[in-house]
């Protein structure tokens, strides 16, 4: 099992560039040294060219950090460190930050599979926000069928699902109130666009329309991932 801690910073325009410069100069160095860290990935928006015929949710967070650990105890230890809190200091004013702790699982056409090394750099980051009429039923329905359908997209390299852990953030960072997350990974923007133009993408949309009722937001963000540690 892998537990991840997603930290998202949201702003737009030139301030997004300012946030990324601040992150590279300060936060990246501090967080790379957190104890018991398994991996550290940073995602930035794909600036242009991504095309999904069914949704267009914009650029998303200007910066998405994904810190991974072997278990929840290791995560709590790391984000209890002064270095973690220091990594959020000095950022430009009025930039909202959210954080969520989640279990990350990998899937193939046959269902849940063992953890893989993430190598391909292009990710479609999808999140389902609360509420749903019956959250447990929604999540179970999604996991039963949707990841296997995602795994049929041409050129797909990885399918990941994220399940939030019930907890109170020890640093008081606001939760984005996710119900479920997923991520599909490709070698390039071109491979992503080809997959979105395929018949499987239309099958996925048809399957989406059969999900149990939910009224929260459902966001899709094309992003480029870099592994820092």
Coordinates of C-alpha atoms in Angstrom, one line a residue:
X1 CA 0.0 0.0 0.0
X2 CA 1.1 3.6 -0.7
X3 CA -0.3 6.6 1.1
X4 CA 0.0 9.9 -0.7
X5 CA -0.3 13.5 0.5
X6 CA -1.6 15.8 -2.2
X7 CA -0.8 19.5 -1.8
X8 CA -2.5 21.8 -4.3
X9 CA -1.8 25.5 -4.8
X10 CA -4.4 27.4 -6.9
X11 CA -3.9 30.6 -8.7
X12 CA -3.7 31.8 -12.3
X13 CA -1.9 33.9 -14.8
X14 CA 1.5 35.4 -13.9
X15 CA 1.1 34.5 -10.3
X16 CA 1.2 30.9 -11.2
X17 CA 4.7 31.4 -12.6
X18 CA 5.6 33.3 -9.4
X19 CA 4.4 30.3 -7.3
X20 CA 6.4 27.9 -9.4
X21 CA 9.6 30.0 -9.0
X22 CA 9.0 30.2 -5.2
X23 CA 8.5 26.4 -5.1
X24 CA 11.7 25.6 -7.0
X25 CA 13.7 28.0 -4.9
X26 CA 12.4 26.9 -1.5
X27 CA 9.9 24.1 -1.1
X28 CA 11.3 21.5 -3.4
X29 CA 14.6 21.5 -1.5
X30 CA 13.0 21.2 1.9
X31 CA 10.5 18.5 1.0
X32 CA 13.0 16.3 -0.8
X33 CA 14.6 15.7 2.6
X34 CA 11.4 14.7 4.5
X35 CA 11.9 11.5 6.6
X36 CA 10.4 8.2 5.2
X37 CA 9.5 9.8 1.9
X38 CA 9.1 7.2 -0.9
X39 CA 8.6 9.6 -3.8
X40 CA 7.9 13.2 -4.5
X41 CA 6.2 14.3 -7.7
X42 CA 5.2 17.7 -8.9
X43 CA 2.5 18.4 -11.5
X44 CA 2.1 21.6 -13.5
X45 CA -0.7 22.4 -16.0
X46 CA -0.3 21.4 -19.6
X47 CA -0.4 25.0 -21.0
X48 CA -2.1 24.2 -24.3
X49 CA -2.9 21.6 -26.9
X50 CA -4.8 19.0 -24.7
X51 CA -8.1 18.0 -26.1
X52 CA -10.9 16.0 -24.5
X53 CA -14.1 16.0 -26.5
X54 CA -16.3 15.6 -23.5
X55 CA -14.9 18.1 -20.9
X56 CA -12.8 21.2 -20.7
X57 CA -12.2 22.2 -17.1
X58 CA -9.3 24.6 -17.6
X59 CA -5.8 24.5 -16.3
X60 CA -6.5 23.4 -12.7
X61 CA -4.0 24.0 -9.8
X62 CA -0.9 25.9 -10.8
X63 CA 1.1 23.4 -8.8
X64 CA 0.2 19.9 -7.5
X65 CA 2.6 18.1 -5.2
X66 CA 2.3 14.4 -4.5
X67 CA 4.3 13.1 -1.5
X68 CA 4.2 9.3 -1.1
X69 CA 4.8 7.1 2.0
X70 CA 4.6 3.5 3.0
X71 CA 1.8 4.1 5.5
X72 CA -0.2 6.8 7.3
X73 CA 2.2 6.8 10.3
X74 CA 5.1 7.7 8.0
X75 CA 3.1 10.5 6.4
X76 CA 2.2 11.9 9.8
X77 CA 5.8 11.9 10.9
X78 CA 6.9 13.7 7.7
X79 CA 4.3 16.5 7.7
X80 CA 4.9 17.0 11.4
X81 CA 8.5 18.1 10.6
X82 CA 9.4 21.8 10.8
X83 CA 10.8 21.4 7.2
X84 CA 7.3 20.5 5.9
X85 CA 5.7 23.6 7.4
X86 CA 8.6 25.8 6.4
X87 CA 8.1 24.7 2.8
X88 CA 4.8 26.5 2.7
X89 CA 6.1 29.7 4.1
X90 CA 7.0 32.8 2.0
X91 CA 4.6 32.0 -0.8
X92 CA 2.9 34.9 -2.6
X93 CA -0.1 36.3 -0.7
X94 CA -3.7 35.1 -1.3
X95 CA -2.7 31.8 -2.8
X96 CA -5.1 29.1 -1.4
X97 CA -3.6 25.7 -0.4
X98 CA -5.4 22.5 0.1
X99 CA -4.2 19.0 1.1
X100 CA -5.6 15.5 1.1
X101 CA -4.2 12.2 2.4
X102 CA -5.2 9.3 0.2
X103 CA -4.4 5.6 -0.5
X104 CA -3.1 5.2 -4.0
X105 CA -3.9 2.0 -6.0
X106 CA -2.9 0.9 -9.4
X107 CA -5.3 -0.9 -11.9
X108 CA -5.1 -2.9 -15.0
X109 CA -7.7 -4.4 -17.3
X110 CA -8.0 -7.2 -14.8
X111 CA -8.7 -5.0 -11.8
X112 CA -6.4 -3.8 -8.9
X113 CA -2.7 -4.7 -9.5
X114 CA 0.6 -4.3 -7.8
X115 CA 2.2 -0.9 -7.5
X116 CA 4.2 0.3 -10.6
X117 CA 6.9 2.8 -11.1
X118 CA 5.6 6.0 -12.7
X119 CA 7.7 6.8 -15.7
X120 CA 5.5 8.5 -18.3
X121 CA 5.2 12.2 -17.7
X122 CA 1.8 13.2 -19.0
X123 CA -1.1 12.8 -16.5
X124 CA -4.9 13.4 -16.7
X125 CA -5.7 14.2 -13.1
X126 CA -9.4 13.6 -12.3
X127 CA -11.1 14.2 -9.0
X128 CA -14.7 13.6 -7.8
X129 CA -15.8 16.0 -5.0
X130 CA -18.4 15.3 -2.4
X131 CA -21.3 15.0 -2.0
X132 CA -23.0 11.9 -3.4
X133 CA -26.4 10.5 -2.4
X134 CA -24.6 7.3 -1.3
X135 CA -20.8 7.8 -1.3
X136 CA -19.9 4.2 -0.4
X137 CA -22.1 2.9 -3.3
X138 CA -20.6 5.5 -5.7
X139 CA -17.0 4.5 -4.9
X140 CA -17.7 0.8 -5.0
X141 CA -19.5 1.1 -8.4
X142 CA -16.7 3.2 -9.8
X143 CA -13.9 0.9 -8.7
X144 CA -15.7 -2.2 -9.9
X145 CA -15.8 -1.2 -13.6
X146 CA -14.3 2.2 -14.5
X147 CA -10.6 1.6 -14.0
X148 CA -10.6 -1.5 -16.2
X149 CA -12.3 0.6 -18.9
X150 CA -9.7 3.3 -18.5
X151 CA -7.0 0.7 -18.9
X152 CA -8.3 0.0 -22.4
X153 CA -7.4 3.6 -23.6
X154 CA -4.8 3.3 -26.4
X155 CA -1.3 4.3 -25.4
X156 CA -2.2 4.2 -21.6
X157 CA 0.8 3.6 -19.3
X158 CA -0.8 3.6 -15.9
X159 CA -4.2 3.8 -14.2
X160 CA -4.3 5.0 -10.6
X161 CA -7.2 5.6 -8.2
X162 CA -7.0 7.6 -5.0
X163 CA -9.1 6.9 -1.9
X164 CA -9.2 9.6 0.8
X165 CA -8.2 8.6 4.3
X166 CA -10.7 9.9 7.0
X167 CA -8.6 12.2 9.2
X168 CA -8.1 15.7 10.5
X169 CA -5.1 17.4 8.9
X170 CA -2.5 17.9 11.7
X171 CA -1.4 21.3 10.1
X172 CA -4.9 22.6 9.7
X173 CA -4.6 22.7 5.9
X174 CA -8.0 22.8 4.2
X175 CA -9.3 19.7 2.5
X176 CA -10.6 19.8 -1.1
X177 CA -13.2 17.3 0.1
X178 CA -12.5 14.6 -2.4
X179 CA -14.7 11.5 -2.6
X180 CA -12.4 9.8 -5.1
X181 CA -9.6 10.5 -7.5
X182 CA -8.1 8.9 -10.5
X183 CA -5.2 9.5 -12.9
X184 CA -4.4 8.1 -16.3
X185 CA -0.8 8.4 -17.5
X186 CA 0.6 8.7 -21.1
X187 CA 4.0 9.2 -22.7
X188 CA 3.1 12.5 -24.3
X189 CA 0.4 15.1 -25.1
X190 CA 0.1 13.5 -28.5
X191 CA -0.6 10.0 -27.0
X192 CA -3.1 11.6 -24.6
X193 CA -5.0 13.4 -27.5
X194 CA -5.1 10.1 -29.5
X195 CA -6.6 8.3 -26.6
X196 CA -9.2 11.0 -26.1
X197 CA -10.2 10.7 -29.7
X198 CA -10.6 7.0 -29.5
X199 CA -13.9 5.0 -29.2
X200 CA -12.9 4.0 -25.6
X201 CA -13.2 7.7 -24.5
X202 CA -16.8 7.7 -25.7
X203 CA -17.5 4.4 -23.9
X204 CA -16.1 6.0 -20.7
X205 CA -18.5 8.9 -21.0
X206 CA -21.4 6.6 -21.5
X207 CA -20.3 4.7 -18.4
X208 CA -20.0 8.0 -16.5
X209 CA -23.7 8.7 -17.2
X210 CA -24.6 5.5 -15.4
X211 CA -22.8 6.3 -12.1
X212 CA -24.8 6.5 -8.9
X213 CA -26.1 10.0 -8.3
X214 CA -23.6 12.7 -7.1
X215 CA -23.8 16.4 -7.0
X216 CA -20.2 17.4 -6.3
X217 CA -17.8 18.8 -8.8
X218 CA -16.0 16.4 -11.2
X219 CA -12.7 17.9 -12.5
X220 CA -10.3 16.9 -15.3
X221 CA -6.9 18.5 -15.5
X222 CA -4.2 17.7 -18.1
X223 CA -0.9 18.0 -16.3
X224 CA 2.8 17.3 -16.8
X225 CA 4.6 15.4 -14.0
X226 CA 8.2 15.6 -12.8
X227 CA 9.7 13.3 -10.2
X228 CA 11.8 15.2 -7.8
X229 CA 12.7 12.4 -5.3

